[in-house]
C-alpha cells in the first residue's frame, strides 16, 4: 500500500474502534489511536502473513503487549480477512471470540496472549529465538506502551535480547506519555526512554509514530541490523485523530456515545 | 540413580537426542539443574537468561508458541511464586507446551539454606491454576521416568524436585505411573497412608514399623498430584474403612493432604490426618533433623496412623 492508503487505513481502523467500543459498551479506545498507524503499516504492508492460514509457521509474528488496545488489532485482523467484520460487534461478549484482552487460542491471527502488562518483549524474544532455532527467517514485532515499561520484566527481556543477538526482534515503544493514572512523566517516569534501551545495547531509533513513511523507514533500518534487536521509540498521541480523545486521558477506558461516534465519523471524513 | 537433579537432566538429554524441539531455559540455574552436559551437547538449544525467572517463563511461552518444547528449570519458589502469573496467564491459559521443573521443593530441598530457599507452597499454588499437571516422584529413579513422561505429556507440566540427595526407594527400572497412585506396600487394611515425594522412605519405614506392631496399612505413592487418581484414592479409602494419613514435604494446605481431603469429602467421607508443614515456616538445618523437627518423623507417621485408627 502507498503511504496515503495506509494513512487512510489507520483512520478506518480508528473509526472501527470507536464504533466497536460503542457497540460493546466497554473497552479502551484512547490507547488504540496511538498505535493505529503502526498497526496499519504492519498488517497492510510490512508483515509476512496469510489470513487464510493464521498458523503458518513462516509468518511474521506480532504481539500487542499493551493488550488493552486490542480493538485496533481486532479491526485490522477483520479488515485483513482473518474473520468477518461482523465479529467486531461481539467484542467482550460471551457470544463472541474477541476477548477483552487478546487470546491466541480463541481469535485467529492473535499470536500471543497479552494484556497483563510488561510481558510482550520477553514473549517476543522467546518467539524470536524459537524461529531462529527452527531456521525460520521471520520477524517478531512487539508493541509496548511507555506506561507498561514500568514493569520489571520488560527490562529483564531488554537485558537478555542483545545477549541472544536477537536481530529478528523489533520492539516499538508507543510513547504517548499517558498511562491509566495520568502522565507517565508524572507517575514514575522512565523518560527519556530511548537512552534506556540504548544502554541495554539495543539498536534504537526515534520517530514520529503517526508518520507512515517514518514507520516504514524505521522498520527497513531495523531489518538491516542482523545481530542486534531493535527498539523504535514512536512519539505518539493518545486518542490521535479523534478530536475529543486526543491527549485526553479520560478516554483511556471509556465508551463513546452514539453522538460521539458521529463526531468521530465526521472528523475522519475524507481521510478514510 | 541417586540424585533427582541428575536423573531429570539425564532423561532430558536422552529425549533431546530424539526431539529437536526440546530447549532448556535457565534463569542462571545451569549448575543447580546439572545442565552443563545439555549446554555442551545442544548449545543452540540452551537459553541462559540470567537471574530473571519471569523473563525465563515468558521466553518459554514464546518458544512454545513457535513449536519448541521449552523446559524451565530453577528453584521451585522462584518459579512458582515469582513467575506465578507468567505461568498462569501466558502458559497455562493458552495451554502452551512448556515444562517446568522446580528444585529445592520442600524442607528437604532447601534444608540448610533456610526459608528463602525452602518451598512448601509450590504444589498448592500450581494446583489452583487450571491446566497444569503436577508430578511429585519419590526418588531419583522415579524422577528419570517422570521427566520423560513430563515431556511426552502435551501442555504444561510441573515436576517437583528437591536437593538432589533424596533417599532411594524404587528399583531403577520401575516405571513412573502417570495419573495413577501406586501401592508401594500392602500389609493390610487397617489404614491407608497416602504419601508423595522424597519422604517416601519415611513412610515406608513407618508402615514397616506399624506392621511389626500388628497394625497393617496400605502405603500409596501419589506421584501425580494433578490430575489426582480419584478412583484410586476412593478405592483405598473404602478398603480401609475411611482411615487415612497423608504425608508430604509441603504445607498441609494446598498439597497432597488437601487433595485427598477434597476427594474424600466429595466421594467417600473419611477421617484424614494430614502430615506436613503445619502452616508455618521451617528453618535452617540438616535435612533429616528438619523433617524430624517439623512433624515428618517416622514416629509422627506411626502415631498419626494409630490416632486415625482409633477414630
JSON list of C-alpha atoms in Angstrom, two decimals, chain B residues 4 11 133-153 157-161 169-182 184 195-198 200 221-227 229:
[
{"chain": "B", "resi": 4, "resn": "UNK", "atom": "CA", "xyz": [16.97, -36.39, 41.37]},
{"chain": "B", "resi": 11, "resn": "UNK", "atom": "CA", "xyz": [16.14, -38.02, 30.90]},
{"chain": "B", "resi": 133, "resn": "UNK", "atom": "CA", "xyz": [-0.24, -31.18, 35.63]},
{"chain": "B", "resi": 134, "resn": "UNK", "atom": "CA", "xyz": [1.82, -31.80, 38.76]},
{"chain": "B", "resi": 135, "resn": "UNK", "atom": "CA", "xyz": [4.25, -34.68, 39.19]},
{"chain": "B", "resi": 136, "resn": "UNK", "atom": "CA", "xyz": [5.91, -35.39, 42.54]},
{"chain": "B", "resi": 137, "resn": "UNK", "atom": "CA", "xyz": [8.02, -38.53, 42.18]},
{"chain": "B", "resi": 138, "resn": "UNK", "atom": "CA", "xyz": [9.62, -40.28, 45.14]},
{"chain": "B", "resi": 139, "resn": "UNK", "atom": "CA", "xyz": [13.29, -40.72, 44.22]},
{"chain": "B", "resi": 140, "resn": "UNK", "atom": "CA", "xyz": [15.92, -40.35, 41.54]},
{"chain": "B", "resi": 141, "resn": "UNK", "atom": "CA", "xyz": [14.91, -43.42, 39.56]},
{"chain": "B", "resi": 142, "resn": "UNK", "atom": "CA", "xyz": [11.30, -42.28, 39.51]},
{"chain": "B", "resi": 143, "resn": "UNK", "atom": "CA", "xyz": [12.34, -38.75, 38.53]},
{"chain": "B", "resi": 144, "resn": "UNK", "atom": "CA", "xyz": [14.15, -40.15, 35.50]},
{"chain": "B", "resi": 145, "resn": "UNK", "atom": "CA", "xyz": [10.97, -41.84, 34.26]},
{"chain": "B", "resi": 146, "resn": "UNK", "atom": "CA", "xyz": [8.75, -38.94, 35.37]},
{"chain": "B", "resi": 147, "resn": "UNK", "atom": "CA", "xyz": [10.85, -36.42, 33.42]},
{"chain": "B", "resi": 148, "resn": "UNK", "atom": "CA", "xyz": [10.35, -38.46, 30.26]},
{"chain": "B", "resi": 149, "resn": "UNK", "atom": "CA", "xyz": [6.63, -38.68, 30.97]},
{"chain": "B", "resi": 150, "resn": "UNK", "atom": "CA", "xyz": [6.55, -34.91, 31.53]},
{"chain": "B", "resi": 151, "resn": "UNK", "atom": "CA", "xyz": [7.94, -34.33, 28.04]},
{"chain": "B", "resi": 152, "resn": "UNK", "atom": "CA", "xyz": [5.55, -36.85, 26.48]},
{"chain": "B", "resi": 153, "resn": "UNK", "atom": "CA", "xyz": [2.52, -35.18, 28.03]},
{"chain": "B", "resi": 157, "resn": "UNK", "atom": "CA", "xyz": [3.56, -29.98, 33.39]},
{"chain": "B", "resi": 158, "resn": "UNK", "atom": "CA", "xyz": [5.37, -29.26, 36.66]},
{"chain": "B", "resi": 159, "resn": "UNK", "atom": "CA", "xyz": [7.94, -31.70, 38.01]},
{"chain": "B", "resi": 160, "resn": "UNK", "atom": "CA", "xyz": [8.83, -31.37, 41.68]},
{"chain": "B", "resi": 161, "resn": "UNK", "atom": "CA", "xyz": [12.46, -31.93, 42.59]},
{"chain": "B", "resi": 169, "resn": "UNK", "atom": "CA", "xyz": [13.11, -46.32, 47.42]},
{"chain": "B", "resi": 170, "resn": "UNK", "atom": "CA", "xyz": [12.47, -47.68, 43.93]},
{"chain": "B", "resi": 171, "resn": "UNK", "atom": "CA", "xyz": [14.26, -50.11, 41.64]},
{"chain": "B", "resi": 172, "resn": "UNK", "atom": "CA", "xyz": [15.78, -48.23, 38.72]},
{"chain": "B", "resi": 173, "resn": "UNK", "atom": "CA", "xyz": [13.65, -49.85, 36.04]},
{"chain": "B", "resi": 174, "resn": "UNK", "atom": "CA", "xyz": [10.34, -49.37, 37.89]},
{"chain": "B", "resi": 175, "resn": "UNK", "atom": "CA", "xyz": [8.22, -47.23, 35.54]},
{"chain": "B", "resi": 176, "resn": "UNK", "atom": "CA", "xyz": [6.54, -43.99, 36.59]},
{"chain": "B", "resi": 177, "resn": "UNK", "atom": "CA", "xyz": [2.77, -44.43, 36.68]},
{"chain": "B", "resi": 178, "resn": "UNK", "atom": "CA", "xyz": [1.36, -41.18, 35.37]},
{"chain": "B", "resi": 179, "resn": "UNK", "atom": "CA", "xyz": [-2.09, -40.37, 36.70]},
{"chain": "B", "resi": 180, "resn": "UNK", "atom": "CA", "xyz": [-2.32, -43.46, 38.92]},
{"chain": "B", "resi": 181, "resn": "UNK", "atom": "CA", "xyz": [-1.29, -43.90, 42.51]},
{"chain": "B", "resi": 182, "resn": "UNK", "atom": "CA", "xyz": [0.83, -46.92, 43.23]},
{"chain": "B", "resi": 184, "resn": "UNK", "atom": "CA", "xyz": [4.04, -49.45, 47.45]},
{"chain": "B", "resi": 195, "resn": "UNK", "atom": "CA", "xyz": [2.49, -40.18, 50.59]},
{"chain": "B", "resi": 196, "resn": "UNK", "atom": "CA", "xyz": [4.15, -38.14, 47.91]},
{"chain": "B", "resi": 197, "resn": "UNK", "atom": "CA", "xyz": [7.70, -37.09, 47.16]},
{"chain": "B", "resi": 198, "resn": "UNK", "atom": "CA", "xyz": [11.02, -37.60, 48.83]},
{"chain": "B", "resi": 200, "resn": "UNK", "atom": "CA", "xyz": [8.67, -41.91, 50.84]},
{"chain": "B", "resi": 221, "resn": "UNK", "atom": "CA", "xyz": [2.69, -43.37, 46.45]},
{"chain": "B", "resi": 222, "resn": "UNK", "atom": "CA", "xyz": [0.70, -40.50, 44.93]},
{"chain": "B", "resi": 223, "resn": "UNK", "atom": "CA", "xyz": [3.24, -39.32, 42.40]},
{"chain": "B", "resi": 224, "resn": "UNK", "atom": "CA", "xyz": [0.75, -37.49, 40.18]},
{"chain": "B", "resi": 225, "resn": "UNK", "atom": "CA", "xyz": [-0.97, -34.91, 42.33]},
{"chain": "B", "resi": 226, "resn": "UNK", "atom": "CA", "xyz": [-2.84, -33.31, 39.45]},
{"chain": "B", "resi": 227, "resn": "UNK", "atom": "CA", "xyz": [-4.79, -34.86, 37.90]},
{"chain": "B", "resi": 229, "resn": "UNK", "atom": "CA", "xyz": [-6.24, -40.55, 40.74]}
]
